Short mmCIF file of C-alpha atoms in Angstrom, two decimals:
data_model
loop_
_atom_site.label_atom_id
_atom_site.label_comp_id
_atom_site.label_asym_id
_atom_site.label_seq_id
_atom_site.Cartn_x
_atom_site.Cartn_y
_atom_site.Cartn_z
CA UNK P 1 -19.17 0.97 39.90
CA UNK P 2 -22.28 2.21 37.92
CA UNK P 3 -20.46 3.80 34.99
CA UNK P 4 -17.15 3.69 33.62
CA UNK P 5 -14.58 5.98 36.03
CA UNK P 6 -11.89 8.42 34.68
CA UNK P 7 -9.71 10.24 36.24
CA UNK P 8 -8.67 13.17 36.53
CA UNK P 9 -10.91 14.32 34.45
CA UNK P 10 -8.71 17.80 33.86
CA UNK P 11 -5.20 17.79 33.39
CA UNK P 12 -2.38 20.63 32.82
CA UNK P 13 0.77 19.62 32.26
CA UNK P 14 4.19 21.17 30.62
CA UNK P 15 6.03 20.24 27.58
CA UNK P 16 7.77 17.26 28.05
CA UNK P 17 6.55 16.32 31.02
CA UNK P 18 4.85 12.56 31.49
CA UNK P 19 1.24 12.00 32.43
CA UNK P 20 -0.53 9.10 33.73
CA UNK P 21 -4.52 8.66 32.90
CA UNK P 22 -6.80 5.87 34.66
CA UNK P 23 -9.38 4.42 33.53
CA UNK P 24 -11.57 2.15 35.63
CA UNK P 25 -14.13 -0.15 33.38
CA UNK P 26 -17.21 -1.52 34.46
CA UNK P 27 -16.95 -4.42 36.52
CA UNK P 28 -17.27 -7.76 34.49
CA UNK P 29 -16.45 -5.84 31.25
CA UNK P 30 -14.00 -8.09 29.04
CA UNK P 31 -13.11 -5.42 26.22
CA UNK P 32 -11.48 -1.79 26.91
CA UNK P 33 -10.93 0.83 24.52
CA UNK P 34 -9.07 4.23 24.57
CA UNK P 35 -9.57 6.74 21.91
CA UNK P 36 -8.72 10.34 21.67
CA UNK P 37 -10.68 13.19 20.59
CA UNK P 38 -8.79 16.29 19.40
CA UNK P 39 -10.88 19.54 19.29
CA UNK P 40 -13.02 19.78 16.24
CA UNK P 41 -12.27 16.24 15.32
CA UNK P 42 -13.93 12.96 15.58
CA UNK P 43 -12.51 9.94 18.24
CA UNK P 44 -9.43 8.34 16.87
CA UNK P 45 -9.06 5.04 18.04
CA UNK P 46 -6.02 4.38 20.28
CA UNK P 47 -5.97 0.91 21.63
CA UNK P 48 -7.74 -2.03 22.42
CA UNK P 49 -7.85 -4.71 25.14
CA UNK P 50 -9.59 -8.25 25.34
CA UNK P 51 -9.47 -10.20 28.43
CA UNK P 52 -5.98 -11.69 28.49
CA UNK P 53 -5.22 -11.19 24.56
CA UNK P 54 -2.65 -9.04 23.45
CA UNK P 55 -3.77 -5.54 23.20
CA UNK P 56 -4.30 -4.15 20.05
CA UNK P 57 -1.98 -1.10 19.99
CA UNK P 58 -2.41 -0.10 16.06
CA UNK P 59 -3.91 3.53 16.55
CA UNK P 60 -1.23 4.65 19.27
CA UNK P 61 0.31 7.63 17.54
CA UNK P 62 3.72 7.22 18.96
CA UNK P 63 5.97 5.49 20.82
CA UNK P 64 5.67 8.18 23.49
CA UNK P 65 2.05 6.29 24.28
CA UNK P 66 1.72 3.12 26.22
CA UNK P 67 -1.09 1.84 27.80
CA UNK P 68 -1.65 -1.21 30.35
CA UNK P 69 -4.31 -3.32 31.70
CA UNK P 70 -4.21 -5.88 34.86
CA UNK P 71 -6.45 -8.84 34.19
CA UNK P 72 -9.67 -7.29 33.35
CA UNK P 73 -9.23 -4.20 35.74
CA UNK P 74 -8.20 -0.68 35.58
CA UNK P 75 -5.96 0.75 32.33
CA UNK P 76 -3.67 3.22 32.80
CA UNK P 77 -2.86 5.48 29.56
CA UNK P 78 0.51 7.23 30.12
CA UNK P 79 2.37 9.82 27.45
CA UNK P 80 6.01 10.66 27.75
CA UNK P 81 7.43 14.03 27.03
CA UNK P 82 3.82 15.31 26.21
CA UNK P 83 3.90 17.58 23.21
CA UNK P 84 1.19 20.68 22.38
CA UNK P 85 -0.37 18.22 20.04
CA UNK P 86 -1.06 15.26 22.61
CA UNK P 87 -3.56 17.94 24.04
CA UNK P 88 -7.08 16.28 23.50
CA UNK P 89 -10.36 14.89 25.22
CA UNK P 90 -8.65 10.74 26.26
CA UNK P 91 -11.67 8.72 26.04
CA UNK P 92 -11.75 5.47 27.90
CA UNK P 93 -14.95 2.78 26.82
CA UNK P 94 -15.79 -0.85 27.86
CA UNK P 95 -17.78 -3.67 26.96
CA UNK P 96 -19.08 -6.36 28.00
CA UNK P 97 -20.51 -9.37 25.91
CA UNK P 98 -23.55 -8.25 23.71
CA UNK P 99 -23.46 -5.09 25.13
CA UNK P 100 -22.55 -1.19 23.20
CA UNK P 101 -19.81 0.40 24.83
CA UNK P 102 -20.26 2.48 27.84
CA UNK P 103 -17.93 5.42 27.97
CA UNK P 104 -16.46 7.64 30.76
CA UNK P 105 -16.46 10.89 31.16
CA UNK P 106 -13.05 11.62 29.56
CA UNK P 107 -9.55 13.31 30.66
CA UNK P 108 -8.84 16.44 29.21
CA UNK P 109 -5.34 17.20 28.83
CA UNK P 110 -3.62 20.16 27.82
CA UNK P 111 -0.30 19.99 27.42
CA UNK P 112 1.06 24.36 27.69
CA UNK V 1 -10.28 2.04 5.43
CA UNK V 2 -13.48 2.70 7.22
CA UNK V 3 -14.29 5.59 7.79
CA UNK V 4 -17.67 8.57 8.87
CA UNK V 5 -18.63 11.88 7.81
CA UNK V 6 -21.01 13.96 9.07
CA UNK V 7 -22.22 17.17 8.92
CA UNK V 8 -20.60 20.25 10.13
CA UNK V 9 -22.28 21.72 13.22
CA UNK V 10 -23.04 23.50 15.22
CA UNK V 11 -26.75 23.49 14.74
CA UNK V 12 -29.38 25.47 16.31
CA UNK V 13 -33.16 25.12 15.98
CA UNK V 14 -36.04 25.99 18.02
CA UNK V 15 -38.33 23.41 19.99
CA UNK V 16 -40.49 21.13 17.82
CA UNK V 17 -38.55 21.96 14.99
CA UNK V 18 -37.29 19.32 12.50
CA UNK V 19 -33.89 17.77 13.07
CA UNK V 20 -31.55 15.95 10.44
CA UNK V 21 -27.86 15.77 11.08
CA UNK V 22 -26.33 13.99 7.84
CA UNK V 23 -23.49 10.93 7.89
CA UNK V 24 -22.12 9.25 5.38
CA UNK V 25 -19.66 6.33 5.53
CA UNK V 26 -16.84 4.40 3.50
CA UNK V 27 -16.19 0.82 4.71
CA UNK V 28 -15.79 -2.44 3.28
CA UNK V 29 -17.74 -4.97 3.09
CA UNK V 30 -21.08 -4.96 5.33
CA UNK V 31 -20.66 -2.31 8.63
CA UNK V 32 -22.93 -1.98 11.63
CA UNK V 33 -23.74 1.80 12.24
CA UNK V 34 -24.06 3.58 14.92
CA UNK V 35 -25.45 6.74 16.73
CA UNK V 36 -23.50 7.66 19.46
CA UNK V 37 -24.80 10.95 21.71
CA UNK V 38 -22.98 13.02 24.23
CA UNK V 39 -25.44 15.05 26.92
CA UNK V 40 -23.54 17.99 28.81
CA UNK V 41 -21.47 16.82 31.66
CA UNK V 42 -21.87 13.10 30.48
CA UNK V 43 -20.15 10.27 28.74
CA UNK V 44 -20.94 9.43 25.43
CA UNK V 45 -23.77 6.85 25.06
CA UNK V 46 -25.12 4.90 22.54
CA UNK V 47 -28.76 5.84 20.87
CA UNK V 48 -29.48 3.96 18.32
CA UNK V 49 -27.95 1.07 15.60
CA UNK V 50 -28.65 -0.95 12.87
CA UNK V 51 -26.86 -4.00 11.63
CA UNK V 52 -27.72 -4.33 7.85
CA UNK V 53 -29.18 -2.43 5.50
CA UNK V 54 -32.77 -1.44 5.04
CA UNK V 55 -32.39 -1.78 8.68
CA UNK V 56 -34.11 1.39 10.89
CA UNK V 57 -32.83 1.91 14.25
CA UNK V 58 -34.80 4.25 16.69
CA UNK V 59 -34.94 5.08 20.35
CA UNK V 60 -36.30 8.38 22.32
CA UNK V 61 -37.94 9.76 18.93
CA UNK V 62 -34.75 9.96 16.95
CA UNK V 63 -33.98 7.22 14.07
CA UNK V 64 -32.23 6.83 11.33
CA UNK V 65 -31.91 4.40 8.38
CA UNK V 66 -29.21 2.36 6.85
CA UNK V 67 -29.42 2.98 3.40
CA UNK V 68 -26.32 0.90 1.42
CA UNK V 69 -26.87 2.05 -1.78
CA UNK V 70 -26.05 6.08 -0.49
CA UNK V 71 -23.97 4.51 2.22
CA UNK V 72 -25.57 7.00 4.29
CA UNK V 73 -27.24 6.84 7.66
CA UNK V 74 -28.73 10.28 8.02
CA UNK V 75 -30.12 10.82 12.16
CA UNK V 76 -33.59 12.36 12.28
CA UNK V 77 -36.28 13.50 15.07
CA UNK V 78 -39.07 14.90 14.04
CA UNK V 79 -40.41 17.76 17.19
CA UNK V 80 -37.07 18.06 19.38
CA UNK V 81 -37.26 19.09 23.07
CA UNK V 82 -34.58 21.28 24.79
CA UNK V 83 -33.01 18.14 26.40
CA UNK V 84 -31.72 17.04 22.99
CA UNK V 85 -29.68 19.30 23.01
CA UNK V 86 -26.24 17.48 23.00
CA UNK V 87 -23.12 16.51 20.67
CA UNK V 88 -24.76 13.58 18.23
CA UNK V 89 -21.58 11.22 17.26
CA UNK V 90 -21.87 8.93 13.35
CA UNK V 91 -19.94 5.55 14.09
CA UNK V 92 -19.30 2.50 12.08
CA UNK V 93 -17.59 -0.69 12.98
CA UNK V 94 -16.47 -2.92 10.01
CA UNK V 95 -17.14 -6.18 9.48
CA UNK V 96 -13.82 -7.55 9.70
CA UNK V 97 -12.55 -5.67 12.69
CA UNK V 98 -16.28 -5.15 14.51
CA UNK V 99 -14.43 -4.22 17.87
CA UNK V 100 -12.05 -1.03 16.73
CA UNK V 101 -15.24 1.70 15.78
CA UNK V 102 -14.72 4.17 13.68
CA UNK V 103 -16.24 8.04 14.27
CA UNK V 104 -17.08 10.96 13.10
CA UNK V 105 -16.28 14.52 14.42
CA UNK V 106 -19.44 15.36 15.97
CA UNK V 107 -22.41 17.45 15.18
CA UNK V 108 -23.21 19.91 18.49
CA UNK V 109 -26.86 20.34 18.47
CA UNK V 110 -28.76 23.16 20.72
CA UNK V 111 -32.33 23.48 21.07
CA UNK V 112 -33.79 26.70 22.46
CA UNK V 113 -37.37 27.05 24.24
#
Protein backbone atom coordinates (compact mmCIF):
# COMPACT_ATOMS: atom_id res chain seq x y z
CA UNK A 1 0.00 0.00 0.00
CA UNK A 2 0.80 3.80 -0.12
CA UNK A 3 1.24 4.38 3.61
CA UNK A 4 1.72 2.33 6.52
CA UNK A 5 -1.93 0.54 7.56
CA UNK A 6 -3.28 0.23 11.18
CA UNK A 7 -5.97 -1.17 12.33
CA UNK A 8 -8.51 -0.62 14.07
CA UNK A 9 -7.69 2.51 14.52
CA UNK A 10 -10.24 2.80 17.79
CA UNK A 11 -10.45 0.29 20.28
CA UNK A 12 -12.63 -0.23 23.65
CA UNK A 13 -11.97 -2.93 25.54
CA UNK A 14 -12.57 -4.12 29.41
CA UNK A 15 -10.19 -4.78 32.12
CA UNK A 16 -8.52 -7.78 31.60
CA UNK A 17 -9.55 -8.51 28.51
CA UNK A 18 -6.79 -9.27 25.50
CA UNK A 19 -6.44 -7.16 22.39
CA UNK A 20 -4.85 -7.77 19.18
CA UNK A 21 -3.39 -4.59 17.04
CA UNK A 22 -2.11 -4.94 13.26
CA UNK A 23 0.09 -3.23 11.74
CA UNK A 24 0.75 -3.52 8.03
CA UNK A 25 4.31 -1.80 6.88
CA UNK A 26 5.09 -0.56 3.66
CA UNK A 27 5.90 -3.03 1.23
CA UNK A 28 9.76 -3.63 0.88
CA UNK A 29 10.28 -2.00 4.33
CA UNK A 30 13.04 -4.11 6.31
CA UNK A 31 12.73 -2.33 9.86
CA UNK A 32 9.33 -2.04 12.02
CA UNK A 33 8.83 -0.20 15.05
CA UNK A 34 5.97 0.05 17.66
CA UNK A 35 5.89 2.76 20.17
CA UNK A 36 3.22 3.99 22.43
CA UNK A 37 2.07 7.36 23.15
CA UNK A 38 0.24 7.92 26.45
CA UNK A 39 -1.81 11.19 26.64
CA UNK A 40 0.29 14.18 27.39
CA UNK A 41 3.42 12.22 26.91
CA UNK A 42 5.96 11.76 24.27
CA UNK A 43 6.30 8.08 22.11
CA UNK A 44 7.93 5.47 24.22
CA UNK A 45 9.59 3.07 22.25
CA UNK A 46 8.19 -0.49 22.41
CA UNK A 47 9.90 -2.80 20.05
CA UNK A 48 11.85 -3.22 17.15
CA UNK A 49 12.12 -5.57 14.15
CA UNK A 50 14.90 -6.08 11.39
CA UNK A 51 14.35 -8.39 8.61
CA UNK A 52 14.91 -11.84 10.10
CA UNK A 53 16.97 -10.59 13.34
CA UNK A 54 15.69 -11.04 16.61
CA UNK A 55 13.39 -8.33 17.59
CA UNK A 56 14.47 -5.97 19.91
CA UNK A 57 11.88 -6.21 22.73
CA UNK A 58 13.73 -3.79 25.44
CA UNK A 59 10.92 -1.03 25.77
CA UNK A 60 7.93 -3.62 26.17
CA UNK A 61 6.59 -2.62 29.55
CA UNK A 62 5.48 -6.02 30.58
CA UNK A 63 5.24 -9.36 30.03
CA UNK A 64 1.54 -8.86 29.28
CA UNK A 65 2.98 -7.34 25.68
CA UNK A 66 4.15 -9.45 22.84
CA UNK A 67 4.50 -8.57 19.50
CA UNK A 68 5.22 -10.68 16.17
CA UNK A 69 6.32 -10.24 12.72
CA UNK A 70 6.18 -12.87 9.61
CA UNK A 71 9.16 -12.35 7.36
CA UNK A 72 9.02 -8.78 6.57
CA UNK A 73 5.10 -8.53 6.64
CA UNK A 74 2.41 -7.51 8.93
CA UNK A 75 3.11 -7.20 13.06
CA UNK A 76 0.62 -7.92 15.26
CA UNK A 77 0.90 -6.11 18.86
CA UNK A 78 -1.27 -8.04 21.36
CA UNK A 79 -1.76 -7.10 25.38
CA UNK A 80 -3.12 -9.60 27.82
CA UNK A 81 -5.39 -8.73 30.64
CA UNK A 82 -5.28 -4.98 29.47
CA UNK A 83 -5.06 -2.70 32.47
CA UNK A 84 -6.45 1.25 32.67
CA UNK A 85 -2.85 2.17 32.13
CA UNK A 86 -2.20 0.19 28.75
CA UNK A 87 -4.76 2.87 27.43
CA UNK A 88 -2.65 4.95 24.86
CA UNK A 89 -2.24 6.09 21.09
CA UNK A 90 -0.06 2.30 19.67
CA UNK A 91 2.04 3.69 17.04
CA UNK A 92 3.29 1.39 14.37
CA UNK A 93 6.47 2.93 11.90
CA UNK A 94 8.64 1.35 9.12
CA UNK A 95 11.63 1.84 7.23
CA UNK A 96 13.16 1.07 4.57
CA UNK A 97 16.98 1.51 3.72
CA UNK A 98 18.00 5.29 3.74
CA UNK A 99 14.71 6.22 4.25
CA UNK A 100 12.90 8.24 7.78
CA UNK A 101 10.25 6.28 9.12
CA UNK A 102 6.82 6.45 7.80
CA UNK A 103 4.19 6.07 10.45
CA UNK A 104 0.51 4.92 10.53
CA UNK A 105 -2.18 6.38 11.69
CA UNK A 106 -2.20 4.77 15.17
CA UNK A 107 -4.69 2.49 17.38
CA UNK A 108 -6.21 4.09 20.13
CA UNK A 109 -7.04 1.93 22.89
CA UNK A 110 -8.86 2.50 25.91
CA UNK A 111 -8.96 0.03 28.17
CA UNK A 112 -12.61 1.05 30.75
CA UNK B 1 20.16 7.60 28.36
CA UNK B 2 18.98 9.66 25.49
CA UNK B 3 16.56 11.50 25.88
CA UNK B 4 14.13 15.14 24.37
CA UNK B 5 12.48 17.96 25.90
CA UNK B 6 10.46 20.31 24.51
CA UNK B 7 8.33 22.90 25.25
CA UNK B 8 5.00 22.70 26.82
CA UNK B 9 2.15 23.48 24.42
CA UNK B 10 -0.36 24.15 23.42
CA UNK B 11 0.50 27.18 21.41
CA UNK B 12 -1.61 29.56 19.62
CA UNK B 13 -0.58 32.42 17.32
CA UNK B 14 -2.12 34.24 14.58
CA UNK B 15 -1.12 33.92 10.75
CA UNK B 16 2.30 35.30 9.82
CA UNK B 17 3.23 35.37 13.22
CA UNK B 18 6.63 34.10 14.47
CA UNK B 19 6.92 30.48 15.55
CA UNK B 20 9.63 28.84 17.92
CA UNK B 21 8.81 25.66 19.72
CA UNK B 22 12.02 24.91 22.00
CA UNK B 23 13.86 21.18 22.41
CA UNK B 24 16.54 20.30 24.15
CA UNK B 25 18.26 16.89 24.32
CA UNK B 26 20.61 14.59 26.55
CA UNK B 27 22.41 11.81 24.60
CA UNK B 28 25.71 10.46 24.36
CA UNK B 29 28.02 10.77 22.16
CA UNK B 30 27.05 12.44 18.63
CA UNK B 31 22.88 12.11 17.91
CA UNK B 32 21.03 12.80 14.69
CA UNK B 33 17.92 15.07 15.44
CA UNK B 34 14.91 15.12 14.28
CA UNK B 35 11.57 17.03 13.62
CA UNK B 36 8.83 14.89 13.47
CA UNK B 37 5.11 16.62 12.64
CA UNK B 38 1.66 15.24 13.05
CA UNK B 39 -1.24 17.06 10.65
CA UNK B 40 -4.93 16.30 11.90
CA UNK B 41 -6.21 12.99 10.83
CA UNK B 42 -2.60 11.92 9.72
CA UNK B 43 0.39 9.89 10.69
CA UNK B 44 3.27 11.41 11.97
CA UNK B 45 5.86 12.45 9.32
CA UNK B 46 9.15 13.52 9.25
CA UNK B 47 10.06 17.46 8.48
CA UNK B 48 13.22 18.10 8.86
CA UNK B 49 16.92 16.58 10.32
CA UNK B 50 20.30 17.21 10.77
CA UNK B 51 23.12 14.82 11.36
CA UNK B 52 25.94 16.83 13.13
CA UNK B 53 26.25 19.85 14.57
CA UNK B 54 26.33 23.29 13.06
CA UNK B 55 24.17 21.36 10.80
CA UNK B 56 20.62 23.36 9.67
CA UNK B 57 17.88 21.29 8.51
CA UNK B 58 14.84 22.98 6.73
CA UNK B 59 11.88 22.03 4.63
CA UNK B 60 8.32 23.92 3.95
CA UNK B 61 9.73 27.24 5.72
CA UNK B 62 10.39 25.69 9.08
CA UNK B 63 14.19 24.89 10.23
CA UNK B 64 15.99 24.45 12.93
CA UNK B 65 19.67 24.19 13.99
CA UNK B 66 21.79 21.71 15.77
CA UNK B 67 23.58 23.58 18.14
CA UNK B 68 25.96 20.96 20.45
CA UNK B 69 27.25 23.24 22.69
CA UNK B 70 23.28 24.10 24.12
CA UNK B 71 22.40 20.62 22.97
CA UNK B 72 19.43 22.26 21.72
CA UNK B 73 17.62 22.11 18.43
CA UNK B 74 15.03 24.82 18.76
CA UNK B 75 12.15 24.49 15.45
CA UNK B 76 11.43 27.87 13.88
CA UNK B 77 9.17 29.38 10.89
CA UNK B 78 9.20 32.63 10.42
CA UNK B 79 5.22 33.82 8.80
CA UNK B 80 3.09 30.53 9.59
CA UNK B 81 -0.03 29.69 7.54
CA UNK B 82 -3.18 28.04 9.05
CA UNK B 83 -2.10 24.62 7.61
CA UNK B 84 0.73 24.45 10.15
CA UNK B 85 -1.27 24.01 12.39
CA UNK B 86 -0.41 20.47 13.75
CA UNK B 87 1.37 18.53 16.79
CA UNK B 88 5.37 19.31 16.06
CA UNK B 89 7.30 16.08 17.65
CA UNK B 90 11.59 16.74 19.00
CA UNK B 91 13.35 13.27 18.25
CA UNK B 92 16.85 12.07 18.62
CA UNK B 93 18.40 8.80 17.72
CA UNK B 94 21.82 8.03 19.36
CA UNK B 95 24.71 7.13 17.86
CA UNK B 96 25.10 3.82 19.19
CA UNK B 97 21.58 2.57 18.87
CA UNK B 98 20.57 4.96 15.59
CA UNK B 99 17.42 2.65 14.97
CA UNK B 100 15.41 2.87 18.58
CA UNK B 101 14.46 7.06 18.41
CA UNK B 102 13.89 8.75 21.17
CA UNK B 103 10.83 11.61 21.53
CA UNK B 104 9.53 14.17 23.03
CA UNK B 105 5.89 14.80 24.24
CA UNK B 106 4.72 17.02 21.63
CA UNK B 107 4.10 20.66 21.20
CA UNK B 108 0.24 21.17 19.63
CA UNK B 109 0.47 24.19 17.55
CA UNK B 110 -2.81 26.15 16.14
CA UNK B 111 -2.75 28.91 13.82
CA UNK B 112 -5.85 31.07 13.42
CA UNK B 113 -6.74 33.28 10.18
Amino acid sequence: GAGVSQSPSNKVTEKGKDVELRCDPISGHTALYWYRQRLGQGLEFLIYFQGNSAPDKSGLPSDRFSAERTGESVSTLTIQRTQQEDSAVYLCASRGPNSPLHFGNGTRLTVT
Amino acid sequence: GNSVTQMEGPVTLSEEAFLTINCTYTATGYPSLFWYVQYPGEGLQLLLKATKADDKGSNKGFEATYRKETTSFHLEKGSVQVSDSAVYFCALSGSSNDYKLSFGAGTTVTVRA
